[in-house]
Coordinates of C-alpha atoms in Angstrom, one line a residue:
Chain A
M556 CA 1.1 -36.0 -3.8
D557 CA 3.3 -38.1 -1.6
T558 CA 2.4 -41.5 -0.5
A559 CA 3.0 -42.9 2.9
A560 CA 3.8 -46.5 3.2
G561 CA 1.9 -46.8 6.5
V562 CA 3.1 -46.6 10.0
E563 CA 6.4 -48.4 10.5
A564 CA 7.0 -48.0 14.2
R565 CA 5.3 -46.5 17.2
L566 CA 7.4 -45.6 20.1
P567 CA 6.1 -44.5 23.5
I568 CA 7.4 -41.2 25.0
R569 CA 6.9 -41.5 28.7
S570 CA 10.3 -40.9 30.3
D571 CA 13.7 -39.4 29.4
M572 CA 15.0 -42.9 28.6
D573 CA 12.3 -43.0 25.9
L574 CA 13.9 -39.9 24.4
V575 CA 17.1 -42.0 23.9
W576 CA 15.2 -44.7 22.1
V577 CA 13.4 -42.1 19.9
R578 CA 16.8 -40.6 18.9
Q579 CA 18.3 -44.0 18.2
H580 CA 15.3 -45.2 16.2
V581 CA 15.2 -42.0 14.1
R582 CA 19.0 -42.2 13.5
H583 CA 18.8 -45.8 12.3
A584 CA 15.7 -45.2 10.1
A585 CA 17.3 -42.1 8.5
A586 CA 20.6 -43.8 7.9
K587 CA 18.9 -46.8 6.3
L588 CA 17.1 -44.4 4.0
G589 CA 20.4 -42.9 2.9
F590 CA 20.3 -39.5 4.7
S591 CA 23.7 -37.8 4.8
L592 CA 25.4 -37.5 8.1
V593 CA 24.4 -33.9 8.5
D594 CA 20.8 -34.5 7.5
Q595 CA 20.6 -37.5 9.9
T596 CA 21.9 -35.2 12.7
K597 CA 19.4 -32.5 11.9
L598 CA 16.5 -34.9 11.9
V599 CA 17.5 -36.7 15.1
T600 CA 17.9 -33.3 16.8
A601 CA 14.5 -32.2 15.6
A602 CA 13.1 -35.5 16.9
S603 CA 14.7 -35.0 20.2
E604 CA 13.3 -31.5 20.6
L605 CA 9.8 -32.6 19.6
A606 CA 9.9 -35.7 21.8
R607 CA 10.9 -33.6 24.7
N608 CA 8.0 -31.3 24.0
T609 CA 5.7 -34.2 24.0
L610 CA 7.1 -35.4 27.3
V611 CA 7.4 -32.1 29.1
H612 CA 4.4 -30.2 27.8
G613 CA 2.1 -33.0 26.6
G614 CA 2.6 -35.2 29.6
G615 CA 3.9 -38.0 27.4
G616 CA 2.6 -39.5 24.2
Q617 CA 4.1 -41.3 21.3
M618 CA 6.1 -41.0 18.1
E619 CA 5.1 -42.7 14.9
T620 CA 7.5 -43.1 12.0
A621 CA 6.6 -43.7 8.4
Q622 CA 8.6 -44.0 5.2
V623 CA 7.2 -41.7 2.5
T624 CA 8.0 -41.2 -1.2
T625 CA 7.2 -38.5 -3.7
G626 CA 8.3 -38.6 -7.3
G627 CA 10.8 -41.4 -6.5
N628 CA 12.3 -39.4 -3.6
G629 CA 12.3 -41.1 -0.2
G630 CA 11.7 -39.4 3.1
L631 CA 11.0 -40.0 6.7
R632 CA 7.9 -38.7 8.4
L633 CA 7.7 -38.5 12.2
T634 CA 4.5 -37.8 14.0
F635 CA 4.5 -36.8 17.7
S636 CA 1.2 -36.8 19.5
D637 CA 0.1 -36.3 23.0
S638 CA -3.2 -35.7 24.7
G639 CA -2.0 -32.9 26.9
P640 CA -3.3 -29.4 27.3
G641 CA -2.5 -28.2 23.8
I642 CA -0.7 -25.1 22.8
P643 CA -2.7 -22.0 23.5
D644 CA -0.7 -19.6 21.4
L645 CA 0.9 -21.4 18.5
D646 CA 2.6 -18.4 16.9
R647 CA 4.2 -17.5 20.1
A648 CA 5.3 -21.1 20.7
L649 CA 6.9 -21.2 17.2
S650 CA 8.8 -18.0 17.8
D651 CA 12.4 -18.1 19.0
G652 CA 13.1 -17.6 22.6
Y653 CA 9.8 -18.8 23.7
T654 CA 10.0 -21.5 26.4
S655 CA 7.8 -22.8 29.0
G656 CA 9.6 -26.0 30.1
G657 CA 13.3 -25.4 30.0
G658 CA 15.7 -25.5 27.1
L659 CA 16.8 -22.4 25.4
G660 CA 13.4 -21.7 24.0
M661 CA 14.3 -23.2 20.7
G662 CA 12.1 -26.3 20.9
L663 CA 9.3 -25.9 18.4
G664 CA 10.7 -23.1 16.2
G665 CA 14.2 -24.7 16.2
A666 CA 12.8 -28.1 15.2
R667 CA 10.9 -26.4 12.3
R668 CA 14.2 -25.1 10.9
L669 CA 15.8 -28.5 10.9
V670 CA 13.2 -30.3 8.7
H671 CA 11.6 -29.8 5.3
D672 CA 7.9 -30.0 6.2
F673 CA 6.4 -29.1 9.5
T674 CA 2.8 -29.1 10.6
V675 CA 1.2 -28.7 14.0
E676 CA -2.3 -29.5 15.0
T677 CA -3.3 -28.5 18.5
V678 CA -6.6 -28.4 20.3
P679 CA -6.6 -26.6 23.6
G680 CA -7.5 -29.1 26.2
S681 CA -7.2 -32.2 24.1
G682 CA -3.8 -32.5 22.7
T683 CA -1.1 -31.7 20.1
S684 CA 0.2 -33.5 17.1
V685 CA 3.3 -32.4 15.3
R686 CA 4.2 -33.9 12.0
V687 CA 7.6 -33.4 10.4
T688 CA 9.0 -34.8 7.2
S689 CA 12.5 -34.7 5.8
W690 CA 13.6 -35.9 2.4
V691 CA 16.7 -37.8 1.2
S692 CA 18.9 -36.5 -1.6
R693 CA 16.9 -33.3 -2.3
P694 CA 20.4 -32.1 -2.2
P695 CA 20.7 -28.6 -0.9
R696 CA 17.3 -27.3 -0.3
L697 CA 16.3 -24.0 -1.6
R698 CA 14.4 -22.6 1.3
E699 CA 14.7 -18.8 1.4
D700 CA 12.3 -18.2 4.2
V701 CA 12.9 -18.5 7.9
Chain B
M1177 CA 0.6 -70.9 -21.2
P1178 CA -2.8 -71.9 -19.8
Q1179 CA -4.8 -72.9 -22.9
H1180 CA -7.7 -70.9 -21.7
E1181 CA -10.6 -71.5 -24.0
T1182 CA -13.0 -68.7 -23.2
G1183 CA -16.7 -69.2 -22.6
G1184 CA -18.5 -70.1 -19.4
A1185 CA -18.1 -68.0 -16.3
P1186 CA -15.8 -65.1 -17.4
G1187 CA -13.2 -63.9 -14.9
A1188 CA -12.2 -60.3 -14.3
P1189 CA -11.3 -58.5 -17.5
A1190 CA -7.8 -58.0 -16.0
H1191 CA -7.4 -61.7 -15.7
E1192 CA -8.6 -62.2 -19.2
V1193 CA -5.9 -59.7 -20.3
R1194 CA -3.3 -61.5 -18.1
D1195 CA -4.1 -64.8 -19.9
F1196 CA -4.0 -63.2 -23.2
L1197 CA -0.6 -61.6 -22.5
R1198 CA 0.9 -64.9 -21.4
R1199 CA -0.6 -66.7 -24.4
R1200 CA 0.6 -64.1 -26.9
S1201 CA 3.8 -63.1 -25.2
E1202 CA 6.0 -64.2 -28.1
Q1203 CA 3.9 -62.6 -30.9
I1204 CA 3.6 -59.3 -29.0
A1205 CA 7.4 -59.2 -28.3
Q1206 CA 8.0 -59.9 -32.0
R1207 CA 5.7 -57.1 -33.1
W1208 CA 7.2 -54.6 -30.6
A1209 CA 10.7 -55.4 -31.9
D1210 CA 9.7 -53.7 -35.1
E1211 CA 8.5 -50.6 -33.3
P1212 CA 10.9 -47.6 -33.2
L1213 CA 11.1 -47.7 -29.4
F1214 CA 12.6 -51.2 -29.3
R1215 CA 14.2 -51.2 -32.8
T1216 CA 16.3 -48.2 -32.2
V1217 CA 17.3 -48.9 -28.6
F1218 CA 18.2 -52.6 -28.9
T1219 CA 20.5 -52.4 -31.8
V1220 CA 22.8 -55.4 -31.2
S1221 CA 20.3 -57.9 -32.6
R1222 CA 16.7 -58.4 -33.2
E1223 CA 16.7 -61.1 -30.6
E1224 CA 17.8 -58.6 -28.0
A1225 CA 14.8 -56.4 -28.8
V1226 CA 12.4 -59.4 -28.6
E1227 CA 13.9 -60.4 -25.3
A1228 CA 13.3 -56.9 -23.9
G1229 CA 9.8 -57.0 -25.3
R1230 CA 9.1 -60.3 -23.5
A1231 CA 10.3 -58.8 -20.2
V1232 CA 7.8 -56.0 -20.6
V1233 CA 4.9 -58.3 -21.6
D1234 CA 5.8 -60.5 -18.6
A1235 CA 5.7 -57.5 -16.2
L1236 CA 2.3 -56.4 -17.7
A1237 CA 0.9 -59.9 -17.2
R1238 CA 2.0 -59.8 -13.6
V1239 CA 0.4 -56.4 -13.0
A1240 CA -2.8 -57.7 -14.7
D1241 CA -2.7 -60.7 -12.4
S1242 CA -2.8 -58.3 -9.4
R1243 CA -5.7 -56.5 -11.1
R1244 CA -4.0 -53.1 -10.4
V1245 CA -3.9 -52.1 -14.0
E1246 CA -4.3 -48.4 -13.2
D1247 CA -1.6 -48.4 -10.4
P1248 CA 1.8 -47.2 -11.5
D1249 CA 3.2 -48.4 -8.2
A1250 CA 2.0 -52.0 -8.8
A1251 CA 4.8 -54.4 -7.8
G1252 CA 4.7 -56.0 -11.3
F1253 CA 6.3 -53.0 -12.9
S1254 CA 9.4 -53.1 -10.7
A1255 CA 11.2 -55.7 -12.8
V1256 CA 11.1 -53.5 -15.9
R1257 CA 11.5 -50.0 -14.4
E1258 CA 15.2 -49.9 -15.0
Q1259 CA 14.8 -51.2 -18.5
L1260 CA 12.1 -48.6 -19.3
A1261 CA 14.3 -45.9 -17.9
R1262 CA 17.2 -47.0 -20.1
M1263 CA 14.9 -47.0 -23.2
G1264 CA 13.6 -43.6 -22.4
A1265 CA 17.1 -42.2 -21.8
A1266 CA 18.3 -43.7 -25.1
R1267 CA 15.5 -42.1 -27.0
S1268 CA 16.1 -38.7 -25.3
R1269 CA 19.8 -39.0 -26.2
A1270 CA 18.7 -39.6 -29.8
G1271 CA 17.2 -36.2 -29.6
L1272 CA 13.5 -37.0 -29.0
S1273 CA 11.4 -34.7 -26.8
A1274 CA 9.5 -36.2 -23.9
A1275 CA 6.3 -35.9 -25.9
Q1276 CA 7.8 -37.9 -28.7
V1277 CA 9.0 -40.6 -26.4
S1278 CA 5.6 -40.7 -24.9
S1279 CA 3.9 -41.1 -28.3
E1280 CA 6.4 -43.9 -29.1
L1281 CA 5.2 -45.6 -25.9
A1282 CA 1.6 -45.0 -27.0
A1283 CA 2.4 -46.7 -30.3
L1284 CA 3.0 -50.0 -28.5
L1285 CA -0.7 -50.4 -27.8
P1286 CA -2.3 -50.8 -31.3
P1287 CA -0.5 -54.0 -32.3
V1288 CA -1.4 -55.6 -29.0
D1289 CA -5.0 -54.4 -29.1
R1290 CA -5.3 -55.9 -32.6
L1291 CA -4.1 -59.3 -31.3
L1292 CA -6.6 -59.1 -28.4
V1293 CA -9.5 -58.3 -30.7
A1294 CA -8.6 -61.2 -32.9
D1295 CA -8.3 -63.5 -30.0
L1296 CA -11.6 -62.5 -28.4
E1297 CA -13.6 -62.2 -31.5
R1298 CA -16.0 -64.9 -30.4
E1299 CA -16.7 -63.1 -27.1
R1300 CA -19.7 -60.9 -26.5
P1301 CA -19.0 -57.3 -27.6
E1302 CA -19.2 -55.9 -24.2
R1303 CA -16.8 -58.5 -22.8
L1304 CA -14.4 -57.6 -25.6
R1305 CA -14.8 -53.9 -24.8
E1306 CA -14.1 -54.5 -21.1
C1307 CA -11.0 -56.5 -21.9
S1308 CA -9.8 -54.0 -24.5
T1309 CA -10.4 -51.1 -22.0
A1310 CA -8.4 -53.0 -19.3
L1311 CA -5.6 -53.5 -21.8
T1312 CA -5.7 -49.8 -22.8
V1313 CA -5.6 -48.7 -19.2
L1314 CA -2.7 -51.1 -18.5
M1315 CA -0.7 -49.8 -21.4
G1316 CA -1.5 -46.2 -20.3
T1317 CA -0.1 -47.1 -16.9
L1318 CA 3.0 -48.6 -18.5
R1319 CA 3.5 -45.3 -20.3
L1320 CA 3.1 -43.4 -17.1
V1321 CA 5.6 -45.6 -15.3
A1322 CA 8.1 -45.2 -18.1
M1323 CA 7.7 -41.4 -18.1
Q1324 CA 7.9 -41.2 -14.3
T1325 CA 11.0 -43.3 -14.2
A1326 CA 12.6 -41.2 -16.9
L1327 CA 11.7 -38.0 -15.1
S1328 CA 13.1 -39.2 -11.8
E1329 CA 16.3 -40.2 -13.5
I1330 CA 16.6 -36.7 -15.0
Q1331 CA 15.8 -35.2 -11.6
A1332 CA 18.5 -37.4 -9.9
L1333 CA 21.0 -36.4 -12.6
T1334 CA 20.2 -32.7 -12.2
D1335 CA 20.5 -33.0 -8.4
R1336 CA 23.8 -34.8 -8.7
Q1337 CA 25.2 -32.2 -11.2
R1338 CA 24.0 -29.4 -9.0
L1339 CA 25.8 -30.8 -6.0
Q1340 CA 28.9 -31.4 -8.1
L1341 CA 28.8 -27.9 -9.3
L1342 CA 28.5 -26.6 -5.7
E1343 CA 31.4 -28.7 -4.6
V1344 CA 33.6 -27.7 -7.5
A1345 CA 32.8 -24.1 -6.7
T1346 CA 33.9 -24.6 -3.1
P1347 CA 37.6 -25.4 -2.9
V1348 CA 39.1 -25.5 0.5
I1349 CA 42.8 -24.5 0.4
K1350 CA 45.3 -25.2 3.1
L1351 CA 47.3 -22.0 3.4
W1352 CA 49.5 -22.9 6.3
D1353 CA 49.8 -25.5 9.0
G1354 CA 46.6 -24.9 10.9
I1355 CA 45.1 -22.4 8.4
V1356 CA 42.5 -23.2 5.8
A1357 CA 40.7 -20.9 3.4
V1358 CA 37.7 -20.9 1.1
P1359 CA 37.7 -18.3 -1.6
L1360 CA 34.0 -17.8 -2.5
I1361 CA 33.2 -16.7 -6.0
G1362 CA 29.7 -16.1 -7.2
T1363 CA 26.3 -15.8 -5.6
L1364 CA 25.9 -17.3 -2.2
D1365 CA 22.5 -18.8 -1.7
S1366 CA 21.1 -21.0 1.0
A1367 CA 22.0 -24.2 -0.9
R1368 CA 25.5 -23.1 -1.5
S1369 CA 26.2 -21.9 1.9
Q1370 CA 25.1 -25.3 3.3
V1371 CA 27.8 -26.9 1.1
V1372 CA 30.4 -24.2 2.0
M1373 CA 29.7 -24.7 5.7
E1374 CA 29.9 -28.4 5.6
T1375 CA 33.1 -28.5 3.4
L1376 CA 34.8 -25.9 5.5
L1377 CA 34.0 -27.6 8.8
N1378 CA 35.2 -30.9 7.6
A1379 CA 38.4 -29.3 6.4
V1380 CA 38.9 -27.7 9.8
V1381 CA 38.6 -31.1 11.5
D1382 CA 40.6 -33.1 8.9
Q1383 CA 43.4 -30.5 8.8
H1384 CA 43.4 -29.8 12.5
A1385 CA 43.0 -26.2 11.5
R1386 CA 42.9 -23.5 14.2
F1387 CA 41.9 -20.8 11.7
A1388 CA 39.5 -20.8 8.8
I1389 CA 39.4 -17.9 6.3
L1390 CA 36.2 -17.2 4.4
D1391 CA 37.2 -14.9 1.5
I1392 CA 34.2 -13.2 -0.1
T1393 CA 36.1 -11.0 -2.6
G1394 CA 34.3 -12.8 -5.4
V1395 CA 30.8 -12.5 -3.9
P1396 CA 28.9 -9.9 -5.9
T1397 CA 26.3 -8.9 -3.3
V1398 CA 25.6 -9.5 0.3
D1399 CA 22.0 -9.3 1.5
S1400 CA 20.7 -10.0 4.9
L1401 CA 20.3 -13.7 4.1
V1402 CA 23.9 -14.0 2.9
A1403 CA 25.1 -12.2 6.0
Q1404 CA 23.1 -14.6 8.1
H1405 CA 24.8 -17.5 6.4
L1406 CA 28.2 -16.0 6.9
M1407 CA 27.5 -15.6 10.5
Q1408 CA 26.2 -19.1 10.9
T1409 CA 29.4 -20.4 9.3
V1410 CA 31.5 -18.3 11.6
D1411 CA 29.6 -19.6 14.6
A1412 CA 29.9 -23.2 13.5
V1413 CA 33.6 -22.9 13.0
R1414 CA 33.9 -21.4 16.5
L1415 CA 31.9 -24.3 18.0
L1416 CA 34.5 -26.7 16.6
G1417 CA 37.2 -24.8 18.5
A1418 CA 38.7 -22.9 15.6
E1419 CA 38.4 -19.2 14.6
C1420 CA 36.8 -17.9 11.4
V1421 CA 38.0 -14.8 9.7
V1422 CA 36.0 -13.2 6.9
S1423 CA 38.0 -11.3 4.4
G1424 CA 37.4 -9.4 1.2
I1425 CA 34.4 -7.3 2.2
R1426 CA 34.6 -4.8 -0.6
P1427 CA 33.6 -1.1 0.2
A1428 CA 30.4 -1.5 -1.7
I1429 CA 29.4 -4.5 0.3
A1430 CA 30.5 -2.9 3.6
Q1431 CA 28.1 0.0 2.6
T1432 CA 25.3 -2.4 1.9
I1433 CA 25.8 -4.1 5.3
V1434 CA 25.6 -0.8 7.0
H1435 CA 22.7 0.3 4.9
L1436 CA 20.8 -2.9 5.7
G1437 CA 21.5 -2.3 9.3
L1438 CA 23.1 -5.7 9.6
D1439 CA 25.4 -6.4 12.5
L1440 CA 28.3 -8.6 11.7
G1441 CA 28.9 -8.1 15.4
T1442 CA 31.5 -10.5 16.7
V1443 CA 32.7 -11.6 13.3
K1444 CA 36.3 -11.0 12.7
T1445 CA 36.9 -9.3 9.4
R1446 CA 40.0 -8.3 7.4
A1447 CA 40.2 -6.3 4.2
G1448 CA 41.9 -8.9 2.1
L1449 CA 43.0 -12.5 2.1
A1450 CA 46.6 -11.5 2.8
D1451 CA 45.6 -9.5 5.8
A1452 CA 43.5 -12.3 7.1
L1453 CA 46.4 -14.7 6.6
G1454 CA 48.7 -12.3 8.4
H1455 CA 46.3 -12.1 11.3
C1456 CA 46.1 -15.9 11.6
L1457 CA 49.9 -16.3 11.4
D1458 CA 50.3 -13.7 14.1
E1459 CA 47.9 -15.6 16.3
L1460 CA 49.5 -18.9 15.6
G1461 CA 52.9 -17.3 16.6
A1462 CA 54.3 -18.3 13.3
N1463 CA 57.6 -16.6 12.8
I1464 CA 57.7 -15.3 9.2
V1465 CA 61.0 -13.8 8.2
A1466 CA 60.2 -11.0 5.8
A1467 CA 62.7 -10.0 3.2
A1468 CA 62.3 -6.3 4.2
P1469 CA 64.0 -5.7 7.5
G1470 CA 61.6 -4.5 10.2
G1471 CA 58.6 -5.9 8.4
A1472 CA 58.3 -9.1 10.3
D1473 CA 58.5 -8.4 13.9
R1474 CA 55.3 -6.7 14.9
R1475 CA 53.4 -9.0 17.1
Chain C
M353 CA 38.4 -36.3 47.9
S354 CA 37.8 -39.9 47.1
E355 CA 34.1 -39.2 47.0
A356 CA 34.7 -37.3 43.8
F357 CA 35.7 -40.6 42.4
S358 CA 32.7 -42.4 43.8
R359 CA 31.9 -45.4 41.6
P360 CA 29.9 -44.2 38.7
A361 CA 26.5 -45.6 39.0
A362 CA 24.8 -46.9 35.9
G363 CA 23.9 -43.9 33.8
Q364 CA 26.3 -41.5 35.5
V365 CA 29.1 -39.6 33.8
P366 CA 32.3 -40.1 35.8
V367 CA 34.0 -36.8 36.9
L368 CA 37.8 -37.3 37.1
R369 CA 40.4 -34.9 38.2
L370 CA 43.7 -34.1 36.5
G371 CA 45.7 -31.7 38.5
N372 CA 43.4 -28.6 38.8
V373 CA 41.3 -29.6 35.8
L374 CA 38.2 -31.8 35.7
P375 CA 38.1 -33.6 32.4
V376 CA 34.7 -35.1 31.5
T377 CA 33.9 -37.3 28.6
L378 CA 30.2 -37.3 27.6
P379 CA 28.8 -40.6 26.3
G380 CA 27.3 -40.8 22.8
D381 CA 23.7 -40.5 24.0
L382 CA 23.1 -39.3 27.5
H383 CA 19.6 -39.0 28.8
D384 CA 18.4 -35.9 30.6
G385 CA 18.8 -37.4 34.1
M386 CA 22.5 -38.0 33.5
A387 CA 23.0 -34.5 32.3
H388 CA 21.3 -33.1 35.5
R389 CA 23.4 -35.4 37.6
L390 CA 26.6 -34.3 35.8
R391 CA 25.8 -30.7 36.3
Q392 CA 25.4 -31.3 40.0
D393 CA 28.5 -33.4 40.3
L394 CA 30.6 -30.8 38.6
S395 CA 29.4 -27.9 40.6
E396 CA 30.0 -29.8 43.8
A397 CA 33.5 -30.6 42.6
V398 CA 34.2 -27.0 41.7
V399 CA 32.8 -25.7 45.0
R400 CA 35.1 -28.1 46.8
G401 CA 37.9 -25.8 45.5
G402 CA 41.2 -26.0 43.7
V403 CA 39.6 -26.4 40.3
T404 CA 40.8 -24.0 37.7
G405 CA 39.1 -25.6 34.7
V406 CA 36.6 -28.1 33.4
V407 CA 37.0 -29.8 30.0
I408 CA 33.9 -31.4 28.5
D409 CA 34.8 -33.7 25.7
I410 CA 31.8 -34.1 23.4
S411 CA 33.6 -35.8 20.5
G412 CA 31.5 -38.9 21.0
V413 CA 28.2 -36.9 21.2
E414 CA 26.1 -37.4 18.1
I415 CA 23.5 -34.7 18.7
V416 CA 23.2 -31.6 20.9
D417 CA 19.7 -30.5 21.2
S418 CA 18.5 -27.4 23.1
F419 CA 18.4 -29.2 26.4
L420 CA 22.0 -30.4 26.2
G421 CA 22.9 -27.0 24.8
R422 CA 21.4 -25.4 27.8
V423 CA 23.3 -27.8 30.1
L424 CA 26.6 -26.9 28.4
A425 CA 25.9 -23.2 28.6
E426 CA 25.0 -23.4 32.3
L427 CA 28.1 -25.4 33.0
A428 CA 30.2 -22.8 31.3
A429 CA 28.5 -20.0 33.2
Q430 CA 28.5 -21.7 36.5
A431 CA 32.1 -22.9 36.3
G432 CA 33.0 -19.4 35.3
L433 CA 32.2 -18.0 38.7
P434 CA 34.8 -19.5 41.1
A435 CA 37.8 -18.9 38.9
A436 CA 37.2 -22.2 37.0
R437 CA 36.6 -22.1 33.3
T438 CA 34.9 -24.6 31.1
V439 CA 36.0 -25.6 27.6
V440 CA 33.9 -27.8 25.4
A441 CA 36.1 -29.9 23.2
G442 CA 35.7 -32.0 20.0
M443 CA 32.3 -31.0 18.7
R444 CA 31.5 -32.8 15.4
P445 CA 30.9 -30.8 12.3
A446 CA 27.4 -32.2 11.8
V447 CA 26.5 -31.2 15.4
A448 CA 27.9 -27.7 14.9
I449 CA 25.9 -27.2 11.7
T450 CA 22.7 -28.4 13.4
L451 CA 23.3 -26.2 16.4
V452 CA 23.7 -23.0 14.3
E453 CA 20.7 -23.9 12.2
L454 CA 18.7 -24.5 15.4
G455 CA 19.7 -21.0 16.4
L456 CA 21.8 -22.1 19.3
T457 CA 25.2 -20.5 18.8
L458 CA 26.2 -20.7 22.5
P459 CA 28.1 -17.5 22.4
G460 CA 29.6 -17.7 25.9
L461 CA 31.0 -21.1 25.3
R462 CA 34.8 -21.7 25.1
T463 CA 35.6 -24.4 22.6
A464 CA 38.6 -26.4 21.5
P465 CA 39.1 -29.0 18.8
T466 CA 40.4 -31.7 21.2
T467 CA 40.7 -32.3 25.0
E468 CA 44.5 -31.8 24.5
A469 CA 44.0 -28.4 22.9
A470 CA 41.5 -27.5 25.7
L471 CA 44.0 -28.4 28.4
E472 CA 46.6 -26.3 26.5
L473 CA 44.1 -23.4 26.3
L474 CA 43.4 -23.6 30.0
G475 CA 47.1 -23.7 30.8
R476 CA 48.0 -20.9 28.3
T477 CA 45.5 -18.4 29.5
A478 CA 45.7 -18.5 33.2
A479 CA 44.8 -14.8 32.9
P480 CA 41.2 -13.7 33.4
P481 CA 38.9 -15.0 30.7
R482 CA 38.5 -12.6 27.8
A483 CA 35.3 -10.7 27.9
G484 CA 32.7 -13.1 29.3
R485 CA 29.9 -11.9 27.0
G486 CA 26.4 -12.3 28.1
R487 CA 24.5 -15.3 26.8
E488 CA 21.1 -15.0 25.2
G489 CA 18.3 -16.7 26.8
S490 CA 19.0 -17.2 30.5
P491 CA 17.8 -20.4 32.1

């Protein structure tokens, strides 16, 4: 349903300095789109988790950002991709407390809670791509799961 | 404007339609001014309605120029989006259903189509049919754009009202220097607890509060989700360096909590708002002189 | 003790000393290397002795993700050992909301609204810390 206006930026994720750029970039993009302060913070935090996953587990990769709209509602879509070893057990990786590279084991599962849409594609041996989208002004979301 | 005498190598039907729209802009606008959609919305003067009609014809010509007659996102529409929304909203206010507004929009096509047929009567029939189809598609897209715009306006309004309602239902009260309270009344769902949390945290920071009281006397039921929200709020308040006390857990709710096997664990609870306030005052070391002797000094 | 004041290199969080307390102000966006370095600097300073408390002011920090959350939790646990306690001060509401939604409630962490309040807290409760509850998810 929603239409993406193409890729707007592509940022490399090769070092922990790159994580800083990723956070700043997402912050600016979300602010420009009119995200509230709390929603900006959630999205930037999710981006930070996912970018760190890309760096630590994927051996580096990139983030692409795209503005998306659906029914007049704007959003920001972030795609993190790497060509690392992939995630062997996705369900386990998404569950809380699971960690293989430091952090409090909140990386993937935690990031999922901070965004509206979340999809992972992973192929063992050839890489992982995580795509998340958050929407502006969908005021309080009614998500009863999690 | 271009006196485009047809014949010879015909361009794309969309471009034929574009030329027609530019040529006949005035007549179309005049005709539309008599249609209910324009007549009843632009009531100041007929000239106003004609003016609005011209703007729409102009936008249609621009879309036809880009040959994206079937694309509601075509750039040409952007100039009239707001006007279309206003027209749709005015008709809704007049009591028309969405379907009725839609058919009023559909009614804009026949007068234009008649003009087109008259203009192109010397063309080959299939050429005329092509152009007429392009026009019909274009007008259909216009209708779609108008309805889309109207819907998203309604959506935005609903969202705004919902948010306002949530905010109105979440007053933060300063009970004492350093003590704020939120009396919650009604169902606490995810959406609302987001607002509650945000409002309460901002109040804690703005008021330099050391205590926040969440009074749930007016919350009819507590299920595991609500309990989770309460605990999240308590945790968030603690992260700011303040303490959160939950008061007003009625016996029925306390039972449910036990029954559900929920653990409010570290959450500090008090029976009523007054008890909670008393606890916070004690912790603050506030010296309340009670009227009854011996009632004050138990710290 | 002047080495504790060693000129902060680019990308290093300076660790000062105020009596027995080490006040640290985190920058708005610190990268992972800086956080590692800070953790090391602080533990060295604490080991050197005479430190009763560490105050980490995060009022300028715009996001706390699980990595920084872990660093804070570790600092708190680590400084808890040699009679020094850590207080995290000035967390922003948006950061707190994000943290609890992330599932990172940092139960062992002492918090205060401001550095001033944190210093007061450290001074007021020179007594043993109240029940150092276990943290979930050890490093």
